[in-house]
mmCIF file of C-alpha atoms in Angstrom:
data_model
loop_
_atom_site.group_PDB
_atom_site.id
_atom_site.type_symbol
_atom_site.label_atom_id
_atom_site.label_comp_id
_atom_site.label_asym_id
_atom_site.label_seq_id
_atom_site.Cartn_x
_atom_site.Cartn_y
_atom_site.Cartn_z
ATOM 1 C CA MET O 21 95.177 47.564 190.016
ATOM 2 C CA SER O 22 97.582 46.970 187.511
ATOM 3 C CA ALA O 23 98.497 49.713 184.380
ATOM 4 C CA HIS O 24 96.877 47.023 181.796
ATOM 5 C CA ALA O 25 93.591 46.627 183.977
ATOM 6 C CA GLN O 26 93.193 50.066 183.841
ATOM 7 C CA SER O 27 93.540 50.635 180.153
ATOM 8 C CA THR O 28 92.284 48.006 178.772
ATOM 9 C CA PRO O 29 88.070 48.438 178.239
ATOM 10 C CA ALA O 30 85.086 46.257 179.211
ATOM 11 C CA THR O 31 83.804 44.119 176.863
ATOM 12 C CA GLY O 32 80.181 42.202 177.392
ATOM 13 C CA PRO O 33 77.090 43.666 177.453
ATOM 14 C CA ALA O 34 77.679 46.078 180.647
ATOM 15 C CA THR O 35 79.188 48.177 177.631
ATOM 16 C CA THR O 36 76.778 47.841 175.362
ATOM 17 C CA PRO O 37 75.636 51.708 174.945
ATOM 18 C CA MET O 38 71.853 52.110 175.889
ATOM 19 C CA SER O 39 70.823 53.201 172.446
ATOM 20 C CA ASP O 40 72.513 50.278 170.819
ATOM 21 C CA MET O 41 70.558 48.058 173.333
ATOM 22 C CA HIS O 42 66.948 49.979 172.519
ATOM 23 C CA LYS O 43 67.125 50.065 168.894
ATOM 24 C CA GLY O 44 67.634 46.305 169.189
ATOM 25 C CA ALA O 45 65.068 45.707 171.145
ATOM 26 C CA THR O 46 62.856 48.139 169.406
ATOM 27 C CA GLY O 47 63.865 45.425 165.909
ATOM 28 C CA ALA O 48 62.561 42.709 167.519
ATOM 29 C CA HIS O 49 59.397 44.563 169.125
ATOM 30 C CA ASP O 50 58.865 45.775 165.983
ATOM 31 C CA MET O 51 59.094 43.027 164.330
ATOM 32 C CA LYS O 52 56.715 40.198 166.484
ATOM 33 C CA GLY O 53 54.123 43.765 166.495
ATOM 34 C CA SER O 54 54.353 43.366 162.545
ATOM 35 C CA MET O 55 53.747 39.587 162.418
ATOM 36 C CA MET O 56 50.743 39.926 165.097
ATOM 37 C CA MET O 57 48.943 42.474 162.914
ATOM 38 C CA GLY O 58 49.807 40.452 159.766
ATOM 39 C CA MET O 59 48.496 37.132 161.357
ATOM 40 C CA GLU O 60 45.222 39.742 162.749
ATOM 41 C CA GLU O 61 44.981 40.645 159.249
ATOM 42 C CA MET O 62 44.584 37.286 158.278
ATOM 43 C CA GLN O 63 42.005 36.183 160.714
ATOM 44 C CA LYS O 64 39.991 39.020 159.687
ATOM 45 C CA MET O 65 39.999 38.365 156.598
ATOM 46 C CA PRO O 66 37.074 36.802 154.907
ATOM 47 C CA MET O 67 37.509 34.101 152.887
ATOM 48 C CA SER O 68 35.738 34.170 149.408
ATOM 49 C CA GLY O 69 35.007 30.502 148.743
ATOM 50 C CA ASN O 70 37.828 30.144 146.532
ATOM 51 C CA THR O 71 41.253 28.465 146.872
ATOM 52 C CA ASP O 72 42.876 30.085 144.343
ATOM 53 C CA LYS O 73 41.657 33.903 145.458
ATOM 54 C CA ASP O 74 42.073 33.161 149.302
ATOM 55 C CA PHE O 75 45.326 31.606 149.023
ATOM 56 C CA ALA O 76 46.590 34.754 146.846
ATOM 57 C CA MET O 77 44.892 37.612 149.133
ATOM 58 C CA MET O 78 46.311 36.127 152.572
ATOM 59 C CA MET O 79 50.048 35.012 150.894
ATOM 60 C CA LYS O 80 50.110 38.431 149.975
ATOM 61 C CA ILE O 81 49.610 39.595 153.343
ATOM 62 C CA HIS O 82 52.002 36.602 154.743
ATOM 63 C CA HIS O 83 54.275 38.585 152.106
ATOM 64 C CA GLN O 84 54.016 42.339 153.156
ATOM 65 C CA GLN O 85 55.245 41.092 156.939
ATOM 66 C CA ALA O 86 57.755 39.383 155.665
ATOM 67 C CA LEU O 87 59.032 42.695 153.733
ATOM 68 C CA ASN O 88 57.858 44.824 157.001
ATOM 69 C CA MET O 89 60.384 42.221 159.179
ATOM 70 C CA ALA O 90 63.083 42.310 156.251
ATOM 71 C CA GLU O 91 63.497 46.185 156.327
ATOM 72 C CA MET O 92 63.408 46.256 160.078
ATOM 73 C CA GLN O 93 66.129 44.027 159.596
ATOM 74 C CA LEU O 94 68.093 47.020 157.620
ATOM 75 C CA LYS O 95 67.671 49.986 159.495
ATOM 76 C CA THR O 96 68.836 48.087 163.309
ATOM 77 C CA GLY O 97 70.419 44.630 162.702
ATOM 78 C CA LYS O 98 73.675 44.191 162.967
ATOM 79 C CA SER O 99 74.975 40.964 161.299
ATOM 80 C CA PRO O 100 76.166 41.749 157.487
ATOM 81 C CA GLU O 101 74.704 37.984 156.920
ATOM 82 C CA MET O 102 71.073 38.583 158.576
ATOM 83 C CA LYS O 103 71.500 42.158 156.650
ATOM 84 C CA ALA O 104 72.374 40.732 152.861
ATOM 85 C CA MET O 105 69.014 37.825 153.665
ATOM 86 C CA ALA O 106 67.398 40.666 154.419
ATOM 87 C CA LYS O 107 67.981 42.473 151.177
ATOM 88 C CA GLN O 108 67.400 39.340 149.358
ATOM 89 C CA ILE O 109 63.439 38.966 150.563
ATOM 90 C CA ILE O 110 62.782 42.730 150.325
ATOM 91 C CA VAL O 111 63.636 42.019 146.232
ATOM 92 C CA ALA O 112 62.050 38.517 146.337
ATOM 93 C CA GLN O 113 58.765 39.286 148.215
ATOM 94 C CA LYS O 114 58.315 42.494 145.917
ATOM 95 C CA LYS O 115 58.179 40.745 142.824
ATOM 96 C CA GLU O 116 55.316 37.912 144.503
ATOM 97 C CA ILE O 117 53.510 40.537 145.702
ATOM 98 C CA ALA O 118 53.220 41.885 142.131
ATOM 99 C CA GLN O 119 52.211 38.813 140.855
ATOM 100 C CA PHE O 120 49.769 38.055 143.512
ATOM 101 C CA ASP O 121 48.743 41.594 142.852
ATOM 102 C CA LYS O 122 48.476 41.112 139.206
ATOM 103 C CA TRP O 123 46.774 37.607 139.204
ATOM 104 C CA LEU O 124 43.901 39.157 141.821
ATOM 105 C CA ALA O 125 43.147 42.014 139.232
ATOM 106 C CA LYS O 126 42.314 39.627 136.874
ATOM 107 C CA GLN O 127 39.625 38.042 139.421
ATOM 108 C CA LYS O 128 37.311 40.931 139.471
#
């Protein structure tokens, strides 16, 4: 074996630290879990018969799922581009959730 081969570290998945692989797998698993819980929540939500109210309630749940996923991306993601998008999503979704809450509060 040459000296160069001995001193050059291997690259690729085999050298990825286990903690990094676990962190990424956990993030993906958590995102899927968040989506499933949100879908369950929407399916269990009783419909009011008022299309506007039902839309606002279901979209609020949907936006909360997006927030959860974006927060997981910030914690476990690697891509600067995806992290930047996650930050934008958090700002936008929080604003829209507040708008839904304000509108829903007027409906009571």
